[in-house]
Amino acid sequence: MRVLLELIRIILIFGIAGTILSNIVNGIYINIGVNQYGWLCYIAILLLLFVWYRNKLQFSGWYSGKGKEKLPKMASLVIIMCSLFLLCAPPVLSVLQMIFH
């Protein structure tokens, strides 16, 4: 039962936080005129939520089984840097598309 509750919690965290964050980022993209490449935003947000869950939220849930370890610091740093790169990529790609077309 605890595993099921934890899965529901994960789905809600990713669903609610992901929706809120993606709406904020998409609003920013729309205001600066970026209409394409929004899917990169979703991947970036999922990566950030994954790091947040693995390093913080998994220790406050219902599940108390084995394997609850934080991500290594280097892995967390690489994932966060990739996420930031993906968040910055749509405006750059949009400008490059305007230049070369």
Phi, psi and omega in degrees: 000323180295324179295317179297317178297321179293321177296318177297319178298317179297315180299317179294317179300309182293323181291310183287307181296320180296319179295314180297310181295319181292325176295320178296311182294318178297325175297319176296315180299318180295320180295330179265002173088023178262112183254342181252172175066021178293338180295335176295327177298317181295319178296316180299317181293320177298321178296317179296319178294324177299314179296318180298317179295310184293329183263345183225303192288332183294341181271357181244010183266193182276332184284132181230034182275189180286164174085011179273091179231150174290156172293147174301149184301321180293319178296317178299316181297317180295316180295318179294319178295319176298320179296316178296322176298315180294327178290328180274344185293317183304314178297321179295315179297324178295317178296316179297324178293321178293324181292317187267002177242000000 
